[in-house]
Amino acid sequence: MRIAVIRFPGSDSAEAIAGALQQVSQCYVEEVWAEGSKSVNGFDALILPPGHSYGDHVRPGALAAATPLMAEVQAFADQGGLVIGFGNGAQILCEARLLPGAFLLNASTRFVCQAVSLRVETNTSALTRACNTGEILELSVAHKYGRYYVEPDTLTQLEANDQIVFRYAAGQGEASATGNPNGSTADVAGVANEQGNVLGLIAHPERCVDPALASHDGLKVFESIVAHLQGDGTAGRSVQ
Amino acid sequence: MTYEARVYVTLKEGVLDPEGRVIQERLAAGGRPHVEQVKTGRFYQITVTAASEEEARAEVDAMCRELLAHSVTQTYTFTLDRV
């Protein structure tokens, strides 16, 4: 199993993601430098890490989405390859239009760094196969632009197609100190494309993998990715 | 020929602008209660060379669609002047 973590200028946590994957599997993880690489061929999955790619200029993820390598990522996804983004990686995927919707300035206008309880909305996705639907994962967020926004029609489609992967568990559909930390539409924290092979999660599972910490629920996300890849390799939602 | 575009990117109607809301609230609290709404956005001044104004306009429009404005949340306008 070969997984690439694509590092852009300003990305971080690539090592943490590689470490988490290797904590739950024997997979080979390679860091791919976005500015020097022309191809993403030969990998079973691509992960876009958190951080502040290209300084978050224009909008977080916008300049990374416009790089030539992201055209290769798009082609990889178009062929059914698994592409995952955490934090800024999820923002990049929305900016590249590989995921529906967009991430906006938090409703509070503030940077938030806190623990969050996320509810697994479906356990057929590549991020949640090792979980039960309805299970609560304790993860963390750290962002200023984490307010997920989709138009009402798109939200209806996402719900009908089972594309919402995680929601803020205590959310009431609007920003709150204990539930929805940023004002995301319908408490959405993680989303998939229609085919289920591109997934974004604004939270940071890679920061919750050490048993010494209060939560290591992030491991379940990485176990899910590995379980998905060890399946038949098709999009998560098509494999029950 | 050289052209200068002045691009304005704003949030679409109906998309919450929390920064604008805070500014409006602070203006009102600071003695300007008649300020009903503040909308924030981004301004880009872009200099391009093109064979014609039409070509320059098409080029700037493409940049706006592909990078400067996100079609789900933002809208844009621009002016173009030969310099």
mmCIF file of C-alpha atoms in Angstrom:
data_model
loop_
_atom_site.group_PDB
_atom_site.id
_atom_site.type_symbol
_atom_site.label_atom_id
_atom_site.label_comp_id
_atom_site.label_asym_id
_atom_site.label_seq_id
_atom_site.Cartn_x
_atom_site.Cartn_y
_atom_site.Cartn_z
ATOM 1 C CA MET A 1 0.000 0.000 0.000
ATOM 2 C CA ARG A 2 1.553 3.279 -1.127
ATOM 3 C CA ILE A 3 0.190 6.554 0.174
ATOM 4 C CA ALA A 4 1.430 10.011 -0.783
ATOM 5 C CA VAL A 5 1.192 13.033 1.494
ATOM 6 C CA ILE A 6 1.388 16.082 -0.744
ATOM 7 C CA ARG A 7 3.247 18.927 0.881
ATOM 8 C CA PHE A 8 2.771 22.491 -0.352
ATOM 9 C CA PRO A 9 4.793 25.487 0.849
ATOM 10 C CA GLY A 10 3.190 26.210 4.234
ATOM 11 C CA SER A 11 1.767 22.719 4.775
ATOM 12 C CA ASP A 12 2.365 21.051 8.105
ATOM 13 C CA SER A 13 1.672 17.779 9.918
ATOM 14 C CA ALA A 14 2.806 15.597 7.002
ATOM 15 C CA GLU A 15 5.026 13.646 9.418
ATOM 16 C CA ALA A 16 2.166 13.229 11.883
ATOM 17 C CA ILE A 17 -0.061 11.820 9.154
ATOM 18 C CA ALA A 18 2.663 9.433 7.990
ATOM 19 C CA GLY A 19 3.272 8.373 11.581
ATOM 20 C CA ALA A 20 -0.414 7.760 12.217
ATOM 21 C CA LEU A 21 -0.759 5.644 9.079
ATOM 22 C CA GLN A 22 2.272 3.608 10.069
ATOM 23 C CA GLN A 23 0.912 3.242 13.580
ATOM 24 C CA VAL A 24 -2.083 1.329 12.191
ATOM 25 C CA SER A 25 -0.551 -0.437 9.182
ATOM 26 C CA GLN A 26 2.586 -1.455 7.315
ATOM 27 C CA CYS A 27 1.894 0.985 4.524
ATOM 28 C CA TYR A 28 4.576 2.941 2.677
ATOM 29 C CA VAL A 29 4.116 6.683 2.986
ATOM 30 C CA GLU A 30 5.975 9.153 0.812
ATOM 31 C CA GLU A 31 6.005 12.903 1.043
ATOM 32 C CA VAL A 32 5.506 14.511 -2.356
ATOM 33 C CA TRP A 33 6.721 18.086 -2.694
ATOM 34 C CA ALA A 34 4.106 19.940 -4.717
ATOM 35 C CA GLU A 35 6.527 22.364 -6.316
ATOM 36 C CA GLY A 36 8.974 19.763 -7.570
ATOM 37 C CA SER A 37 6.717 16.881 -8.546
ATOM 38 C CA LYS A 38 4.917 16.442 -11.823
ATOM 39 C CA SER A 39 3.032 13.243 -11.146
ATOM 40 C CA VAL A 40 1.092 11.384 -8.475
ATOM 41 C CA ASN A 41 1.101 8.095 -10.329
ATOM 42 C CA GLY A 42 1.947 4.901 -8.509
ATOM 43 C CA PHE A 43 0.081 5.700 -5.294
ATOM 44 C CA ASP A 44 -3.026 4.064 -3.874
ATOM 45 C CA ALA A 45 -4.156 7.214 -2.090
ATOM 46 C CA LEU A 46 -3.235 10.874 -1.815
ATOM 47 C CA ILE A 47 -3.523 12.888 1.391
ATOM 48 C CA LEU A 48 -3.451 16.683 1.478
ATOM 49 C CA PRO A 49 -2.241 17.763 4.915
ATOM 50 C CA PRO A 50 -3.252 20.695 7.126
ATOM 51 C CA GLY A 51 -1.373 23.971 7.384
ATOM 52 C CA HIS A 52 -1.409 27.294 5.618
ATOM 53 C CA SER A 53 -0.489 26.492 2.038
ATOM 54 C CA TYR A 54 0.935 29.512 0.216
ATOM 55 C CA GLY A 55 0.223 31.672 3.250
ATOM 56 C CA ASP A 56 -3.567 31.272 2.909
ATOM 57 C CA HIS A 57 -3.492 34.146 0.408
ATOM 58 C CA VAL A 58 -6.626 34.849 -1.685
ATOM 59 C CA ARG A 59 -8.517 32.204 0.379
ATOM 60 C CA PRO A 60 -7.076 29.269 2.326
ATOM 61 C CA GLY A 61 -6.272 26.571 -0.207
ATOM 62 C CA ALA A 62 -6.939 28.710 -3.284
ATOM 63 C CA LEU A 63 -3.350 29.052 -4.459
ATOM 64 C CA ALA A 64 -2.546 25.390 -3.776
ATOM 65 C CA ALA A 65 -5.626 24.435 -5.794
ATOM 66 C CA ALA A 66 -4.238 26.388 -8.735
ATOM 67 C CA THR A 67 -0.893 24.534 -8.864
ATOM 68 C CA PRO A 68 -0.076 22.219 -11.786
ATOM 69 C CA LEU A 69 0.207 19.232 -9.437
ATOM 70 C CA MET A 70 -3.425 19.670 -8.402
ATOM 71 C CA ALA A 71 -4.409 19.049 -12.037
ATOM 72 C CA GLU A 72 -2.690 15.669 -11.597
ATOM 73 C CA VAL A 73 -4.579 15.132 -8.340
ATOM 74 C CA GLN A 74 -7.797 15.927 -10.190
ATOM 75 C CA ALA A 75 -6.939 13.347 -12.873
ATOM 76 C CA PHE A 76 -6.124 10.801 -10.147
ATOM 77 C CA ALA A 77 -9.510 11.453 -8.546
ATOM 78 C CA ASP A 78 -11.308 11.324 -11.892
ATOM 79 C CA GLN A 79 -9.958 7.791 -12.307
ATOM 80 C CA GLY A 80 -11.442 6.820 -8.953
ATOM 81 C CA GLY A 81 -8.312 7.254 -6.841
ATOM 82 C CA LEU A 82 -8.750 8.011 -3.148
ATOM 83 C CA VAL A 83 -7.973 11.645 -2.260
ATOM 84 C CA ILE A 84 -8.283 12.912 1.314
ATOM 85 C CA GLY A 85 -7.758 16.339 2.858
ATOM 86 C CA PHE A 86 -7.496 17.275 6.529
ATOM 87 C CA GLY A 87 -7.736 20.900 7.698
ATOM 88 C CA ASN A 88 -6.200 23.036 4.979
ATOM 89 C CA GLY A 89 -6.180 19.915 2.797
ATOM 90 C CA ALA A 90 -9.978 19.931 2.913
ATOM 91 C CA GLN A 91 -9.970 23.630 2.037
ATOM 92 C CA ILE A 92 -7.720 22.904 -0.957
ATOM 93 C CA LEU A 93 -10.122 20.204 -2.181
ATOM 94 C CA CYS A 94 -13.056 22.631 -2.018
ATOM 95 C CA GLU A 95 -11.032 25.304 -3.776
ATOM 96 C CA ALA A 96 -10.114 22.785 -6.491
ATOM 97 C CA ARG A 97 -13.846 21.984 -6.818
ATOM 98 C CA LEU A 98 -13.068 18.358 -6.041
ATOM 99 C CA LEU A 99 -15.462 18.728 -3.116
ATOM 100 C CA PRO A 100 -18.715 20.692 -3.038
ATOM 101 C CA GLY A 101 -18.993 23.893 -1.035
ATOM 102 C CA ALA A 102 -16.387 26.217 0.420
ATOM 103 C CA PHE A 103 -14.794 27.146 3.731
ATOM 104 C CA LEU A 104 -15.325 30.680 5.016
ATOM 105 C CA LEU A 105 -14.218 32.874 7.925
ATOM 106 C CA ASN A 106 -15.527 31.475 11.221
ATOM 107 C CA ALA A 107 -18.790 33.099 12.313
ATOM 108 C CA SER A 108 -16.980 34.358 15.427
ATOM 109 C CA THR A 109 -14.262 35.923 13.180
ATOM 110 C CA ARG A 110 -11.774 34.247 15.524
ATOM 111 C CA PHE A 111 -9.237 31.469 15.204
ATOM 112 C CA VAL A 112 -10.529 28.467 17.136
ATOM 113 C CA CYS A 113 -8.310 25.755 18.581
ATOM 114 C CA GLN A 114 -10.280 23.286 20.663
ATOM 115 C CA ALA A 115 -11.497 19.738 21.114
ATOM 116 C CA VAL A 116 -14.629 18.848 19.165
ATOM 117 C CA SER A 117 -17.044 15.927 19.280
ATOM 118 C CA LEU A 118 -17.847 14.683 15.799
ATOM 119 C CA ARG A 119 -20.653 12.303 14.982
ATOM 120 C CA VAL A 120 -20.049 9.691 12.311
ATOM 121 C CA GLU A 121 -22.893 10.219 9.839
ATOM 122 C CA THR A 122 -22.081 7.191 7.702
ATOM 123 C CA ASN A 123 -19.687 4.308 8.230
ATOM 124 C CA THR A 124 -19.435 3.472 4.555
ATOM 125 C CA SER A 125 -16.942 6.230 3.772
ATOM 126 C CA ALA A 126 -13.193 5.810 3.485
ATOM 127 C CA LEU A 127 -12.766 7.911 6.647
ATOM 128 C CA THR A 128 -15.262 6.037 8.811
ATOM 129 C CA ARG A 129 -15.251 2.351 7.839
ATOM 130 C CA ALA A 130 -13.727 1.386 11.172
ATOM 131 C CA CYS A 131 -16.460 3.307 13.029
ATOM 132 C CA ASN A 132 -20.129 2.790 13.707
ATOM 133 C CA THR A 133 -22.678 5.167 12.277
ATOM 134 C CA GLY A 134 -23.695 7.508 15.079
ATOM 135 C CA GLU A 135 -20.425 6.992 16.967
ATOM 136 C CA ILE A 136 -18.821 10.090 18.467
ATOM 137 C CA LEU A 137 -15.146 10.775 17.768
ATOM 138 C CA GLU A 138 -13.282 13.224 19.965
ATOM 139 C CA LEU A 139 -10.936 15.165 17.685
ATOM 140 C CA SER A 140 -9.543 18.687 17.570
ATOM 141 C CA VAL A 141 -9.880 21.691 15.287
ATOM 142 C CA ALA A 142 -7.543 24.625 14.744
ATOM 143 C CA HIS A 143 -8.707 27.086 12.122
ATOM 144 C CA LYS A 144 -9.930 30.578 11.355
ATOM 145 C CA TYR A 145 -11.561 29.649 8.058
ATOM 146 C CA GLY A 146 -13.465 26.510 9.001
ATOM 147 C CA ARG A 147 -17.059 27.541 8.378
ATOM 148 C CA TYR A 148 -18.263 25.064 5.789
ATOM 149 C CA TYR A 149 -20.781 26.605 3.458
ATOM 150 C CA VAL A 150 -22.986 25.031 0.826
ATOM 151 C CA GLU A 151 -26.073 26.354 -0.858
ATOM 152 C CA PRO A 152 -29.366 24.844 0.361
ATOM 153 C CA ASP A 153 -29.902 22.853 -2.850
ATOM 154 C CA THR A 154 -26.441 21.360 -2.615
ATOM 155 C CA LEU A 155 -26.973 20.471 1.042
ATOM 156 C CA THR A 156 -30.125 18.584 0.095
ATOM 157 C CA GLN A 157 -28.142 16.633 -2.488
ATOM 158 C CA LEU A 158 -25.351 15.880 -0.024
ATOM 159 C CA GLU A 159 -27.845 14.526 2.478
ATOM 160 C CA ALA A 160 -29.694 12.493 -0.153
ATOM 161 C CA ASN A 161 -26.434 10.988 -1.457
ATOM 162 C CA ASP A 162 -25.014 10.196 1.997
ATOM 163 C CA GLN A 163 -22.059 12.514 1.333
ATOM 164 C CA ILE A 164 -21.966 14.089 4.796
ATOM 165 C CA VAL A 165 -19.372 12.081 6.706
ATOM 166 C CA PHE A 166 -19.042 13.985 10.001
ATOM 167 C CA ARG A 167 -21.137 16.554 11.856
ATOM 168 C CA TYR A 168 -20.393 18.498 15.041
ATOM 169 C CA ALA A 169 -22.231 16.250 17.463
ATOM 170 C CA ALA A 170 -23.629 18.904 19.788
ATOM 171 C CA GLY A 171 -24.305 21.359 16.972
ATOM 172 C CA GLN A 172 -27.638 23.111 16.639
ATOM 173 C CA GLY A 173 -27.079 24.248 13.051
ATOM 174 C CA GLU A 174 -25.342 27.456 14.045
ATOM 175 C CA ALA A 175 -22.170 28.567 15.792
ATOM 176 C CA SER A 176 -21.931 27.696 19.480
ATOM 177 C CA ALA A 177 -19.154 27.376 22.022
ATOM 178 C CA THR A 178 -19.685 23.702 22.697
ATOM 179 C CA GLY A 179 -21.157 22.362 19.476
ATOM 180 C CA ASN A 180 -20.464 23.938 16.123
ATOM 181 C CA PRO A 181 -17.250 25.954 16.584
ATOM 182 C CA ASN A 182 -17.403 27.944 13.374
ATOM 183 C CA GLY A 183 -20.985 28.268 12.131
ATOM 184 C CA SER A 184 -20.747 25.574 9.464
ATOM 185 C CA THR A 185 -23.888 24.903 7.444
ATOM 186 C CA ALA A 186 -25.913 22.111 9.070
ATOM 187 C CA ASP A 187 -23.001 21.374 11.454
ATOM 188 C CA VAL A 188 -21.028 19.711 8.655
ATOM 189 C CA ALA A 189 -17.379 18.959 9.501
ATOM 190 C CA GLY A 190 -16.552 16.307 6.911
ATOM 191 C CA VAL A 191 -17.854 15.722 3.415
ATOM 192 C CA ALA A 192 -17.317 13.456 0.410
ATOM 193 C CA ASN A 193 -17.806 13.934 -3.300
ATOM 194 C CA GLU A 194 -20.638 12.149 -5.062
ATOM 195 C CA GLN A 195 -18.467 9.155 -5.953
ATOM 196 C CA GLY A 196 -17.124 8.873 -2.408
ATOM 197 C CA ASN A 197 -13.457 8.824 -3.435
ATOM 198 C CA VAL A 198 -12.644 12.423 -2.462
ATOM 199 C CA LEU A 199 -13.131 13.316 1.201
ATOM 200 C CA GLY A 200 -12.397 16.352 3.321
ATOM 201 C CA LEU A 201 -12.407 16.780 7.087
ATOM 202 C CA ILE A 202 -11.729 20.183 8.628
ATOM 203 C CA ALA A 203 -10.675 18.594 11.947
ATOM 204 C CA HIS A 204 -7.278 17.070 12.747
ATOM 205 C CA PRO A 205 -7.309 13.300 13.296
ATOM 206 C CA GLU A 206 -3.503 13.271 13.087
ATOM 207 C CA ARG A 207 -3.372 15.216 16.357
ATOM 208 C CA CYS A 208 -5.396 12.620 18.240
ATOM 209 C CA VAL A 209 -3.467 9.394 17.773
ATOM 210 C CA ASP A 210 -1.241 9.143 20.822
ATOM 211 C CA PRO A 211 -2.636 6.936 23.613
ATOM 212 C CA ALA A 212 -1.027 9.335 26.076
ATOM 213 C CA LEU A 213 -3.475 12.044 25.014
ATOM 214 C CA ALA A 214 -7.036 12.492 26.221
ATOM 215 C CA SER A 215 -8.319 11.125 22.913
ATOM 216 C CA HIS A 216 -6.747 8.918 20.298
ATOM 217 C CA ASP A 217 -9.942 8.628 18.274
ATOM 218 C CA GLY A 218 -8.002 9.909 15.274
ATOM 219 C CA LEU A 219 -6.605 6.410 14.908
ATOM 220 C CA LYS A 220 -10.056 5.229 13.836
ATOM 221 C CA VAL A 221 -9.908 7.605 10.891
ATOM 222 C CA PHE A 222 -6.552 6.198 9.798
ATOM 223 C CA GLU A 223 -7.715 2.633 10.422
ATOM 224 C CA SER A 224 -10.683 3.418 8.195
ATOM 225 C CA ILE A 225 -8.439 4.645 5.378
ATOM 226 C CA VAL A 226 -6.319 1.506 5.573
ATOM 227 C CA ALA A 227 -9.388 -0.747 5.748
ATOM 228 C CA HIS A 228 -10.806 1.010 2.713
ATOM 229 C CA LEU A 229 -7.607 0.526 0.734
ATOM 230 C CA GLN A 230 -7.416 -3.113 1.766
ATOM 231 C CA GLY A 231 -10.935 -3.592 0.395
ATOM 232 C CA ASP A 232 -11.552 -3.769 -3.294
ATOM 233 C CA GLY A 233 -10.176 -0.291 -3.863
ATOM 234 C CA THR A 234 -13.359 1.250 -5.157
ATOM 235 C CA ALA A 235 -15.069 4.273 -3.698
ATOM 236 C CA GLY A 236 -15.966 3.874 -0.044
ATOM 237 C CA ARG A 237 -19.691 4.250 -0.346
ATOM 238 C CA SER A 238 -19.979 1.543 -3.006
ATOM 239 C CA VAL A 239 -18.455 -1.068 -0.699
ATOM 240 C CA GLN A 240 -20.691 -2.156 2.147
ATOM 241 C CA MET B 1 -0.773 47.424 -24.658
ATOM 242 C CA THR B 2 -0.945 47.648 -20.925
ATOM 243 C CA TYR B 3 -4.170 47.608 -18.958
ATOM 244 C CA GLU B 4 -4.933 48.008 -15.294
ATOM 245 C CA ALA B 5 -7.823 46.072 -13.814
ATOM 246 C CA ARG B 6 -9.389 46.957 -10.485
ATOM 247 C CA VAL B 7 -11.144 43.834 -9.220
ATOM 248 C CA TYR B 8 -13.653 43.765 -6.362
ATOM 249 C CA VAL B 9 -14.566 40.412 -4.826
ATOM 250 C CA THR B 10 -17.469 40.248 -2.374
ATOM 251 C CA LEU B 11 -19.572 37.583 -0.730
ATOM 252 C CA LYS B 12 -22.781 36.632 -2.493
ATOM 253 C CA GLU B 13 -26.098 37.784 -1.098
ATOM 254 C CA GLY B 14 -27.190 35.477 1.693
ATOM 255 C CA VAL B 15 -23.684 34.377 2.679
ATOM 256 C CA LEU B 16 -22.910 35.500 6.238
ATOM 257 C CA ASP B 17 -20.211 38.184 6.417
ATOM 258 C CA PRO B 18 -19.187 38.078 10.094
ATOM 259 C CA GLU B 19 -16.387 40.602 9.632
ATOM 260 C CA GLY B 20 -18.828 43.095 8.108
ATOM 261 C CA ARG B 21 -21.266 42.426 10.918
ATOM 262 C CA VAL B 22 -18.653 43.170 13.609
ATOM 263 C CA ILE B 23 -17.597 46.382 11.851
ATOM 264 C CA GLN B 24 -21.231 47.511 11.555
ATOM 265 C CA GLU B 25 -21.848 46.783 15.233
ATOM 266 C CA ARG B 26 -18.739 48.685 16.311
ATOM 267 C CA LEU B 27 -19.574 51.662 14.102
ATOM 268 C CA ALA B 28 -23.090 51.766 15.560
ATOM 269 C CA ALA B 29 -21.769 51.441 19.116
ATOM 270 C CA GLY B 30 -19.244 54.206 18.401
ATOM 271 C CA GLY B 31 -21.897 56.778 17.647
ATOM 272 C CA ARG B 32 -22.931 55.913 14.086
ATOM 273 C CA PRO B 33 -26.283 54.190 14.629
ATOM 274 C CA HIS B 34 -27.404 54.922 11.061
ATOM 275 C CA VAL B 35 -24.904 52.472 9.594
ATOM 276 C CA GLU B 36 -27.268 49.668 8.637
ATOM 277 C CA GLN B 37 -24.913 47.224 6.999
ATOM 278 C CA VAL B 38 -21.236 46.796 6.199
ATOM 279 C CA LYS B 39 -20.026 44.314 3.621
ATOM 280 C CA THR B 40 -16.399 43.352 3.353
ATOM 281 C CA GLY B 41 -14.513 42.063 0.358
ATOM 282 C CA ARG B 42 -11.191 42.038 -1.381
ATOM 283 C CA PHE B 43 -9.630 44.418 -3.843
ATOM 284 C CA TYR B 44 -7.022 43.439 -6.424
ATOM 285 C CA GLN B 45 -5.215 45.834 -8.758
ATOM 286 C CA ILE B 46 -3.844 43.827 -11.669
ATOM 287 C CA THR B 47 -1.706 45.061 -14.520
ATOM 288 C CA VAL B 48 -1.801 42.980 -17.685
ATOM 289 C CA THR B 49 -0.479 43.302 -21.196
ATOM 290 C CA ALA B 50 -2.839 42.333 -24.010
ATOM 291 C CA ALA B 51 -3.312 42.980 -27.721
ATOM 292 C CA SER B 52 -6.669 44.632 -27.159
ATOM 293 C CA GLU B 53 -9.055 45.759 -24.458
ATOM 294 C CA GLU B 54 -11.287 42.817 -25.312
ATOM 295 C CA GLU B 55 -8.422 40.380 -24.774
ATOM 296 C CA ALA B 56 -7.459 42.050 -21.485
ATOM 297 C CA ARG B 57 -11.050 41.883 -20.293
ATOM 298 C CA ALA B 58 -11.285 38.179 -21.132
ATOM 299 C CA GLU B 59 -8.001 37.511 -19.350
ATOM 300 C CA VAL B 60 -9.054 39.313 -16.148
ATOM 301 C CA ASP B 61 -12.458 37.638 -16.223
ATOM 302 C CA ALA B 62 -10.778 34.228 -16.480
ATOM 303 C CA MET B 63 -8.532 35.044 -13.496
ATOM 304 C CA CYS B 64 -11.548 36.035 -11.456
ATOM 305 C CA ARG B 65 -13.436 32.850 -12.293
ATOM 306 C CA GLU B 66 -10.466 30.532 -11.815
ATOM 307 C CA LEU B 67 -8.827 32.017 -8.738
ATOM 308 C CA LEU B 68 -9.884 35.343 -7.285
ATOM 309 C CA ALA B 69 -13.565 34.535 -6.631
ATOM 310 C CA HIS B 70 -15.024 31.236 -5.431
ATOM 311 C CA SER B 71 -18.169 30.601 -7.464
ATOM 312 C CA VAL B 72 -20.106 29.137 -4.512
ATOM 313 C CA THR B 73 -19.595 32.005 -2.092
ATOM 314 C CA GLN B 74 -18.283 35.050 -3.928
ATOM 315 C CA THR B 75 -19.080 37.387 -6.775
ATOM 316 C CA TYR B 76 -16.838 39.890 -8.553
ATOM 317 C CA THR B 77 -16.799 43.022 -10.665
ATOM 318 C CA PHE B 78 -13.909 44.847 -12.257
ATOM 319 C CA THR B 79 -13.046 47.967 -14.175
ATOM 320 C CA LEU B 80 -10.374 48.110 -16.857
ATOM 321 C CA ASP B 81 -8.306 51.074 -17.960
ATOM 322 C CA ARG B 82 -5.515 51.398 -20.473
ATOM 323 C CA VAL B 83 -2.381 52.752 -18.810
#
